PDB file of C-alpha atoms in Angstrom:
ATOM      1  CA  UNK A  57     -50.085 -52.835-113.016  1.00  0.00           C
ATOM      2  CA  UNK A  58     -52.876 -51.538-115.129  1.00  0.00           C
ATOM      3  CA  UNK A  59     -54.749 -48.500-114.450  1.00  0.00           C
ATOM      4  CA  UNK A  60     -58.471 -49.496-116.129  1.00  0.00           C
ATOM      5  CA  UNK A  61     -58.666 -53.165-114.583  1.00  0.00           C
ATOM      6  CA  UNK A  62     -57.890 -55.356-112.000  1.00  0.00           C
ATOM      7  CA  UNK A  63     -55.306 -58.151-111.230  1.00  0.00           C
ATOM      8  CA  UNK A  64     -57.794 -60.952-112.176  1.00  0.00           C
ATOM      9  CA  UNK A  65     -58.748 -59.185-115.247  1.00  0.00           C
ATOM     10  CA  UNK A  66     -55.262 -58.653-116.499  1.00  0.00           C
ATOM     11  CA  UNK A  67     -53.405 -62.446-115.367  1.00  0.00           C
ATOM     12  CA  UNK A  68     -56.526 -64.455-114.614  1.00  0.00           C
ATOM     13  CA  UNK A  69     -57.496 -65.185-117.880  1.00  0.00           C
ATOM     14  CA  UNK A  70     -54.601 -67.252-118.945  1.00  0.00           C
ATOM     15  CA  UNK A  71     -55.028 -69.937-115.888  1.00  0.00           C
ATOM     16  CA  UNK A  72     -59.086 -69.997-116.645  1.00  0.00           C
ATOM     17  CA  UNK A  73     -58.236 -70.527-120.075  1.00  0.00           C
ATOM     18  CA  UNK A  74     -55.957 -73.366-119.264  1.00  0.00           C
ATOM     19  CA  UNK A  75     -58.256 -74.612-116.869  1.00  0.00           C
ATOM     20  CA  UNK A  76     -61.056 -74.799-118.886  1.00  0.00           C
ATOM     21  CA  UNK A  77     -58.943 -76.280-121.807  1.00  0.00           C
ATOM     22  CA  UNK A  78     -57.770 -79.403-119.368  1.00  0.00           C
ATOM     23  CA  UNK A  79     -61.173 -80.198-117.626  1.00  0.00           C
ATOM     24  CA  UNK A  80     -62.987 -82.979-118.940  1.00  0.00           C
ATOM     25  CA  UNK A  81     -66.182 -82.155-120.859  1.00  0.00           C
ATOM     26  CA  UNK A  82     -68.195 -83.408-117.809  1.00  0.00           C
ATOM     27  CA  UNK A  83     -66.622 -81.258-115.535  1.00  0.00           C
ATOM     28  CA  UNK A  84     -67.052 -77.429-114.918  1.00  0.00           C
ATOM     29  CA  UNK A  85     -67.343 -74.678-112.683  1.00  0.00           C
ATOM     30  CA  UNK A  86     -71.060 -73.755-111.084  1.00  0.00           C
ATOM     31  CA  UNK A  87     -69.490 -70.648-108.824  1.00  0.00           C
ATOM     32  CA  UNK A  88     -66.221 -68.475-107.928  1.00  0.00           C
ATOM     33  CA  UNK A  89     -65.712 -66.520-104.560  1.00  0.00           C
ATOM     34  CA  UNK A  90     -62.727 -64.428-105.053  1.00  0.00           C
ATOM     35  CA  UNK A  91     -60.461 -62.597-102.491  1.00  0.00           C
ATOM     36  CA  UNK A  92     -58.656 -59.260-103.292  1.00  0.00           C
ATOM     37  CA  UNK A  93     -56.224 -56.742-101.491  1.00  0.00           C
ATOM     38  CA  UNK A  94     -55.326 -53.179-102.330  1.00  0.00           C
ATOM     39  CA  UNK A  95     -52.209 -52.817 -99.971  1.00  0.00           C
ATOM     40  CA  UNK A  96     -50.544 -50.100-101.707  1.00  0.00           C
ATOM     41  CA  UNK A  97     -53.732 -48.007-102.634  1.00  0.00           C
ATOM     42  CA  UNK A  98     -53.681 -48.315-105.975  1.00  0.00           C
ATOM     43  CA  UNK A  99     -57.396 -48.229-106.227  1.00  0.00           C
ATOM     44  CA  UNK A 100     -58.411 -52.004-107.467  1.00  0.00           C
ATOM     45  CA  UNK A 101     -56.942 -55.157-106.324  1.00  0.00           C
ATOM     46  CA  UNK A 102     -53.160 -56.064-106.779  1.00  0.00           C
ATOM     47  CA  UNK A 103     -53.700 -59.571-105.256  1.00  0.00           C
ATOM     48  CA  UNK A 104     -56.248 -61.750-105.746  1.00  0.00           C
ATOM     49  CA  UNK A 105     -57.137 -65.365-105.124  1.00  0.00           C
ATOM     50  CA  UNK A 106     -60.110 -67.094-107.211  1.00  0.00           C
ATOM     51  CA  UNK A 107     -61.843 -70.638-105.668  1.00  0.00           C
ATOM     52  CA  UNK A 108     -64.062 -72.062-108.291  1.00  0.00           C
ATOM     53  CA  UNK A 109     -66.294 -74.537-106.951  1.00  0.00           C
ATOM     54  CA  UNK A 110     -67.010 -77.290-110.178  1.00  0.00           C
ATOM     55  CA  UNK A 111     -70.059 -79.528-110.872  1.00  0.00           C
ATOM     56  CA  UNK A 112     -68.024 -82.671-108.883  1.00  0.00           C
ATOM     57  CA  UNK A 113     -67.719 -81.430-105.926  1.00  0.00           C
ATOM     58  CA  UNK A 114     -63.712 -80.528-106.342  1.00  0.00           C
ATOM     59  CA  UNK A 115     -62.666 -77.007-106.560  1.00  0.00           C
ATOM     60  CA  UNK A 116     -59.911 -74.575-108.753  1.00  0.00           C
ATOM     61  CA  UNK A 117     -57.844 -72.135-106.951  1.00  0.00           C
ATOM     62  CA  UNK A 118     -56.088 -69.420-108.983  1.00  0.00           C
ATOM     63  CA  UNK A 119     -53.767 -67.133-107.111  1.00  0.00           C
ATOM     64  CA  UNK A 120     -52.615 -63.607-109.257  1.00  0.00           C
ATOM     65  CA  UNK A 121     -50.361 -60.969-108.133  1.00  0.00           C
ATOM     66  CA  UNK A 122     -49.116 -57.663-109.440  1.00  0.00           C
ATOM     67  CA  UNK A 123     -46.601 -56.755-106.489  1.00  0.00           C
ATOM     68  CA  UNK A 124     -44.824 -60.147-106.152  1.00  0.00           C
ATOM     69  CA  UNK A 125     -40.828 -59.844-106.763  1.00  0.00           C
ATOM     70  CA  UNK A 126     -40.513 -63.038-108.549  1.00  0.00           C
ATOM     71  CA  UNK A 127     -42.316 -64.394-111.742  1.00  0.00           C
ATOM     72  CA  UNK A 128     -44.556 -67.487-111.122  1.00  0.00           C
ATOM     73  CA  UNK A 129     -45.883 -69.381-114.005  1.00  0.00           C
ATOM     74  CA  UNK A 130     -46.731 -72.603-112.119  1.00  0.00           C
ATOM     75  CA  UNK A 131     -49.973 -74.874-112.365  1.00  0.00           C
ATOM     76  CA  UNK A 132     -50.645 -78.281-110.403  1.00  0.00           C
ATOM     77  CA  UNK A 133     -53.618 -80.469-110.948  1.00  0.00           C
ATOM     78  CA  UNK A 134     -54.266 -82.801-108.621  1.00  0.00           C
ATOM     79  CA  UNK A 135     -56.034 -86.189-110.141  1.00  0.00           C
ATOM     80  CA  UNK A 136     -56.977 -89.329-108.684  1.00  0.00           C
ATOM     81  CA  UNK A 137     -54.352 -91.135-109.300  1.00  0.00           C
ATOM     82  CA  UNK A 138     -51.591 -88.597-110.157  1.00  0.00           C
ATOM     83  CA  UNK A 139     -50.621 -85.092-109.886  1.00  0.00           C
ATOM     84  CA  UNK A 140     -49.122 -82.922-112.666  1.00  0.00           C
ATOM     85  CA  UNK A 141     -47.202 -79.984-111.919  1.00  0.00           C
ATOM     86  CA  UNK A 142     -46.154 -77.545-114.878  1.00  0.00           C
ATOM     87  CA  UNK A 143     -43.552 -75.152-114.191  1.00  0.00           C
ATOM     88  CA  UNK A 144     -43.390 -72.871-117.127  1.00  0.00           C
ATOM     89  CA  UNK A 145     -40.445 -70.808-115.895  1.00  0.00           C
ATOM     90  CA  UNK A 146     -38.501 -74.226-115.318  1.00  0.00           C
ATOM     91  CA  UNK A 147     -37.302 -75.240-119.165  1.00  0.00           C
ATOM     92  CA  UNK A 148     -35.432 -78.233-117.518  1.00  0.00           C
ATOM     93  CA  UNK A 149     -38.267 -79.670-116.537  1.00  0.00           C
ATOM     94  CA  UNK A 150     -41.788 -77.914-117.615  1.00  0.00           C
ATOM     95  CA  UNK A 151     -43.673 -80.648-116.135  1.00  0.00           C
ATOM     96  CA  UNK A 152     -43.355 -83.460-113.520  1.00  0.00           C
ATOM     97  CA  UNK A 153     -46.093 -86.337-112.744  1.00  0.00           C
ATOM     98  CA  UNK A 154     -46.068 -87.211-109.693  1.00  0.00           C
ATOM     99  CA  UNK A 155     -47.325 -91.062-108.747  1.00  0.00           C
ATOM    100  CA  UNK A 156     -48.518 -89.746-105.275  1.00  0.00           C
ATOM    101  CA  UNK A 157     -51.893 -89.278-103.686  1.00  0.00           C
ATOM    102  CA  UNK A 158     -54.498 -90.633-101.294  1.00  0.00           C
ATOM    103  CA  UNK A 159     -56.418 -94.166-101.075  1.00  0.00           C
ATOM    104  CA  UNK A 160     -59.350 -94.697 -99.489  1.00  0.00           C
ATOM    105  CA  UNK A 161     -60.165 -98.353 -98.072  1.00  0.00           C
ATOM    106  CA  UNK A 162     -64.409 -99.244 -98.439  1.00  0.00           C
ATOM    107  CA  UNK A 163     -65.528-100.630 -94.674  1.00  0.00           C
ATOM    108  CA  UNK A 164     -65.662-103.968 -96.331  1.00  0.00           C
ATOM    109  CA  UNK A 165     -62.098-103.868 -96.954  1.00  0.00           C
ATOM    110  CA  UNK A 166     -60.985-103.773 -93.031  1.00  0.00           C
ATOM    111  CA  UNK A 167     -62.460-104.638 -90.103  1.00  0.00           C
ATOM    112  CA  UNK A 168     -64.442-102.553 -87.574  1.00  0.00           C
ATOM    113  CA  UNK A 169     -61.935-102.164 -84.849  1.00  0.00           C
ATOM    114  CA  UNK A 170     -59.467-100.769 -87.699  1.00  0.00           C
ATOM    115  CA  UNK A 171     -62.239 -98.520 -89.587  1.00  0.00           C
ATOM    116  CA  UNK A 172     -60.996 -95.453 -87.505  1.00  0.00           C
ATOM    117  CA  UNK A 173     -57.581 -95.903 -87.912  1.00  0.00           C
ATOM    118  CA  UNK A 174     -57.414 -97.173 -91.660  1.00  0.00           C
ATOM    119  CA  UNK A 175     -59.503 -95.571 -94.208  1.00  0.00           C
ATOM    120  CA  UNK A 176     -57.440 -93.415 -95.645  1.00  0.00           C
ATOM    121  CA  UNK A 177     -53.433 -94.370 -96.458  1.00  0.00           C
ATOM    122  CA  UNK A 178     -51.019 -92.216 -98.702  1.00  0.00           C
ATOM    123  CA  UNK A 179     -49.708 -93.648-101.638  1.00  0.00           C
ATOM    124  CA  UNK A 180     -46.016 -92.458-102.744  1.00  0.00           C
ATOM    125  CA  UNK A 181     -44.594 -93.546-105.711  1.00  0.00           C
ATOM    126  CA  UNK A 182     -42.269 -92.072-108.638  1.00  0.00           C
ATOM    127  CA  UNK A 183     -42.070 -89.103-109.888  1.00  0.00           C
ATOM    128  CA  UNK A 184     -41.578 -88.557-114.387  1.00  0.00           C
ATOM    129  CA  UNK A 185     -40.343 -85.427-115.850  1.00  0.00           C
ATOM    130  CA  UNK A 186     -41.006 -86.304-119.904  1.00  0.00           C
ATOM    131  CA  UNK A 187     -38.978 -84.147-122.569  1.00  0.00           C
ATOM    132  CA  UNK A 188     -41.206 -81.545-123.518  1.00  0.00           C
ATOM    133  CA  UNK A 189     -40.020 -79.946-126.665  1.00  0.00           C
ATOM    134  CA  UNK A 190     -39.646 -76.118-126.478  1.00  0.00           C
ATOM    135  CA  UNK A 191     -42.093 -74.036-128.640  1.00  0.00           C
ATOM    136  CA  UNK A 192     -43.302 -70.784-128.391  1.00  0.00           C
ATOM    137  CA  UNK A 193     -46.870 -70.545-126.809  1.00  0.00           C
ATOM    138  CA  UNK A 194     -48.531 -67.736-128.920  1.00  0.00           C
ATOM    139  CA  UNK A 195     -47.479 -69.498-132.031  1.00  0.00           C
ATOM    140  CA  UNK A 196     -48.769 -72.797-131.283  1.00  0.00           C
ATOM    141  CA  UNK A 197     -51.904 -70.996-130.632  1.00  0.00           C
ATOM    142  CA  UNK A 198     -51.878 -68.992-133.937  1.00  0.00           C
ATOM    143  CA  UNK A 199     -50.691 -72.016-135.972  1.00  0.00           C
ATOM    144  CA  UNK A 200     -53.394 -74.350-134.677  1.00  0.00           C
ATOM    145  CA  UNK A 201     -56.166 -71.368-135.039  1.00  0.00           C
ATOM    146  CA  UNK A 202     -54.593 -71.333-139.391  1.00  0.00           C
ATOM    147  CA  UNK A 203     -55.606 -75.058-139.067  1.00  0.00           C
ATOM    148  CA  UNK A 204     -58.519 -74.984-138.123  1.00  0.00           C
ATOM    149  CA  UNK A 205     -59.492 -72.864-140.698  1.00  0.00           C
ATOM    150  CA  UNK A 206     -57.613 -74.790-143.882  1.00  0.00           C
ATOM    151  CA  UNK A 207     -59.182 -78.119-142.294  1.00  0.00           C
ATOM    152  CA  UNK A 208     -62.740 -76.272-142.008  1.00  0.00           C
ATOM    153  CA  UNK A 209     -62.853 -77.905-138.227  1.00  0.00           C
ATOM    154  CA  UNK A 210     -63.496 -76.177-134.727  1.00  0.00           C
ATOM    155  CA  UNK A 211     -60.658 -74.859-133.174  1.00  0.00           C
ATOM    156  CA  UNK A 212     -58.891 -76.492-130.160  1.00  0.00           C
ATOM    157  CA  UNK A 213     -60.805 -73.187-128.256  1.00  0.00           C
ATOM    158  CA  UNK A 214     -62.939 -71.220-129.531  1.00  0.00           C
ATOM    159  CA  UNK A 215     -65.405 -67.949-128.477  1.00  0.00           C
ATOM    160  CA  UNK A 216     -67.481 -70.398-126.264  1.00  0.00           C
ATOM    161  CA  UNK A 217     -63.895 -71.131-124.607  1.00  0.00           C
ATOM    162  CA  UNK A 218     -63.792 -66.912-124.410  1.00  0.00           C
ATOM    163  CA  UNK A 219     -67.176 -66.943-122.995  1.00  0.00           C
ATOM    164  CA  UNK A 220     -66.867 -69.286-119.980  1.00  0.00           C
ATOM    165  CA  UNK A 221     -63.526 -67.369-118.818  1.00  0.00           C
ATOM    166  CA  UNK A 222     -65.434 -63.766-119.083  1.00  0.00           C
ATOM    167  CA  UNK A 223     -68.310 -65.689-117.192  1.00  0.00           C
ATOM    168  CA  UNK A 224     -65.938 -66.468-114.765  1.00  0.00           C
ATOM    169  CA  UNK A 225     -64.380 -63.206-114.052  1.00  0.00           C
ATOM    170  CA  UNK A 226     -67.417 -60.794-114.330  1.00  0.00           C
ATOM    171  CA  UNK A 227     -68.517 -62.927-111.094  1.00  0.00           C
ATOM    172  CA  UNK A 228     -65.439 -63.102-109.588  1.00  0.00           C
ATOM    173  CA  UNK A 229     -65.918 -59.488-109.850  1.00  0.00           C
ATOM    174  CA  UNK A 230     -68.962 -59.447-108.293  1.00  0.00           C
ATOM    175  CA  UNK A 231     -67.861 -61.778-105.368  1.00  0.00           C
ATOM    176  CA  UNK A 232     -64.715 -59.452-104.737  1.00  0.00           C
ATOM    177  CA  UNK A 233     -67.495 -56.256-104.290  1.00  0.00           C
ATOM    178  CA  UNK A 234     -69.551 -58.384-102.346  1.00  0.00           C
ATOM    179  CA  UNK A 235     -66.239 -59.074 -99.732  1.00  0.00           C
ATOM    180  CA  UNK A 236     -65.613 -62.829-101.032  1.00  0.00           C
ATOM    181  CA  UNK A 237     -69.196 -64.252-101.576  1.00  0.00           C
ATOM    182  CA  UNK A 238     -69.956 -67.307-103.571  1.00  0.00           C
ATOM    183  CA  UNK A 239     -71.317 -66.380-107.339  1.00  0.00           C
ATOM    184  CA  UNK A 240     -73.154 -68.360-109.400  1.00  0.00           C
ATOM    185  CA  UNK A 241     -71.882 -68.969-112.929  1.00  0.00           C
ATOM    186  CA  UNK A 242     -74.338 -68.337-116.209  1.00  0.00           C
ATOM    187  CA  UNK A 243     -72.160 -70.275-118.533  1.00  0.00           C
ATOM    188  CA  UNK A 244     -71.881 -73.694-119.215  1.00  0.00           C
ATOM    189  CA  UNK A 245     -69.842 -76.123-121.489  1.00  0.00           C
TER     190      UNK A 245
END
């Protein structure tokens, strides 16, 4: 716990960050509504759940928690054809893909007595846990920043990156005063 912020200050920014490293470039988030709880009276939130809404239509949900007994470091993104699940705290097997999901049949595809019953079928398939080589996160991130400065290029993020995850939580802030409502965002990519 931290005594000058909140929850989603202090473990939010690492899942924005990752989020908004992994989104495609034509893909981002337009508004947040965030959820908090005090339950011991510590003064701010110790819980708190973010739902950013993004440009397509789909939506991010980041959950953070000071009070919870066990460490979770776990992030699933859900695609249209596959689902990736990264367990950080698993070094057996940081990340599975999952061949699962949903199909959708057009009405051209079946016939009218069947539209009701039909449009929508679950695929299942396999499920692939590639070796993931174990390296330390913070120098990764330092040792890419060094080359990006001996190769004169951008880095992989950079302040933009910074700016579009404060963006994020100074109106998830605002959302949690104003009991949950939707926020627009200011930044963009």
């Amino acid at each position: 716990m931290q005594k000058d912020i909140d929850v989603m200050w202090d473990l939010a920014p690492h899942d924005l960050s990752i989020l908004d490293f992994i989104l495609p470039d034509h893909v981002e988030p337009v508004a947040v509504a965030a959820h908090g709880a005090d339950p011991i009276g510590a003064g701010q939130a110790c819980v708190a759940y973010l739902t950013l809404q993004l440009n397509t239509g789909a939506i991010a949900h980041v959950h953070v928690n000071w009070l919870s007994p066990t460490k979770v470091r776990t992030t699933m993104v859900g695609g249209s054809k596959r689902t990736l699940i990264w367990d950080d705290l698993n070094p057996a097997q940081r990340v599975a893909v999952f061949d699962r999901g949903v199909e959708l049949s057009t009405p051209q595809e079946i016939g009218v007595d069947q539209r009701r019953d039909m449009q929508i079928s679950y695929r299942t398939g396999d499920m692939v846990a590639p070796a993931i080589g174990e390296k330390e996160a913070l120098r990764s991130m330092v040792d890419e920043f060094a080359a990006s400065i001996r190769e004169r290029r951008a880095p992989l993020t950079d302040g933009r990156a910074g700016l579009r995850v404060l963006d994020i939580l100074e109106a998830a802030s605002r959302s949690l005063e104003f009991r949950g409502a939707v926020v627009g965002l200011r930044a963009g990519r």
